[in-house]
Amino acid sequence: MESSFSSSQIRASFPANRSCRKKDFGRKFPGFFNVKAASKLSKQRRPQNIEGEFYVDERCIDCDTCRWMAPQVFKRIDEQAAVYKQPLHGEERRKALQALLSCPTSSIHTESPPYDIQEVQRTFPIPIDGKKLPGVYYCGYHSEKSFGATSYLIVHPEGNIMVDSPRYTEHLAKRIEMLGGARYMFLTHRDDVADHAKWSRRLRCDRILHSLEVQIDTADVEMKLDGDGPWTVGPDFEIICTPGHTEGSSCLFYKPMKTLFTGDHIAARSDKSFSIFEMYNCDSVITQLDNVQKLLELDFLWILPGHGRRAEFKDTNEKNSALIHFLADKGHF
Ligand SMILES: [Zn+2]
């Protein structure tokens, strides 16, 4: 795969690790969480769970993962997840167990060990949409270190790409290896790097991160992007610089699949509106909105975000009018 990265000198010192979410915001906004509060809580069953086999414990950080993975089973009750309907069998149970494995704080439990857990482990990574997005997978296994962020795997004939870092597990590593491993790990920004070093060692993939996002624990990433791009990775991928959430936040545009991996630049909400996570902004909301406007020029139909919900549009017009509507709502168009 041809790449056109600009090289950067490793600076003598890097900023200490800091993120946009290690703040005591409380649980005001589903999809994010309060690390400080989570660490103090117990693994006890929340009373808000319906009686039965599956339950969520008190350590739930309200990251929203289980609710979009298995919406028939999990709901937000009193600012945390809870089981509101026990999964019966088949797909419902499989999705509930996929959520159990993906929960960043391992807050989902069953009363007895699930007999089919190994079978469910083998379902990862999970195709996003086998027909519309062949070769695009959701990795699951969210990490508390990346605030529960979602990561992806793109299987591509010229080398697979991981987008952001899942929690490191050998089960997932073996499955990814069976799909051809990874040549690159694209990191959208500093918050969602989780176990990047373990993945890079295990899969021998080169990590790509904007130099403005590099911190002590990412000082040795193989490819540091300088400037404002765009950068191409072979003929099918473009890295788009979209600062605002953080100074060097970037998106990966998979052109043939019309898919944009957005990190925390923009995501859908459960009600289909958009969010740019203002309360977790680390750089400039105005700059972020400017860079949301920039997305009008890109021909994509899918948003696959780090936090928040996915979005799919039926055509460019629908995508652009949704973005314009969002920008107008923010007084930015
Ligand atoms: Zn972030």
PDB file of N, CA and C and ligand atoms in Angstrom, residues 20-21 189 191-192 245-246 264 307, ligand 1:
ATOM      1  N   CYS A  20      -9.750  14.385  27.490  1.00  0.00           N
ATOM      2  CA  CYS A  20     -10.844  15.332  27.603  1.00  0.00           C
ATOM      3  C   CYS A  20     -11.920  14.833  28.544  1.00  0.00           C
ATOM      4  N   ARG A  21     -11.764  13.643  29.070  1.00  0.00           N
ATOM      5  CA  ARG A  21     -12.884  13.066  29.805  1.00  0.00           C
ATOM      6  C   ARG A  21     -12.601  12.756  31.262  1.00  0.00           C
ATOM      7  N   HIS A 189      -7.434  10.126  17.724  1.00  0.00           N
ATOM      8  CA  HIS A 189      -6.964  11.183  18.628  1.00  0.00           C
ATOM      9  C   HIS A 189      -6.527  10.577  19.948  1.00  0.00           C
ATOM     10  N   ASP A 191      -7.540  10.343  22.968  1.00  0.00           N
ATOM     11  CA  ASP A 191      -8.400   9.696  23.969  1.00  0.00           C
ATOM     12  C   ASP A 191      -8.615   8.209  23.718  1.00  0.00           C
ATOM     13  N   ASP A 192      -8.537   7.793  22.467  1.00  0.00           N
ATOM     14  CA  ASP A 192      -9.023   6.455  22.107  1.00  0.00           C
ATOM     15  C   ASP A 192      -7.888   5.490  21.763  1.00  0.00           C
ATOM     16  N   HIS A 245     -12.246  18.952  18.587  1.00  0.00           N
ATOM     17  CA  HIS A 245     -12.413  18.153  19.822  1.00  0.00           C
ATOM     18  C   HIS A 245     -11.066  18.120  20.549  1.00  0.00           C
ATOM     19  N   THR A 246     -10.017  17.794  19.801  1.00  0.00           N
ATOM     20  CA  THR A 246      -8.631  17.982  20.263  1.00  0.00           C
ATOM     21  C   THR A 246      -7.872  18.641  19.105  1.00  0.00           C
ATOM     22  N   ASP A 264     -14.044  11.243  17.885  1.00  0.00           N
ATOM     23  CA  ASP A 264     -15.008  12.060  18.637  1.00  0.00           C
ATOM     24  C   ASP A 264     -15.314  13.376  17.921  1.00  0.00           C
ATOM     25  N   HIS A 307     -17.265   7.462  19.988  1.00  0.00           N
ATOM     26  CA  HIS A 307     -18.354   7.448  20.958  1.00  0.00           C
ATOM     27  C   HIS A 307     -19.646   7.819  20.244  1.00  0.00           C
TER      28      HIS A 307
HETATM   29 ZN    ZN B   1     -12.045  12.297  22.610  1.00  0.00          ZN
END
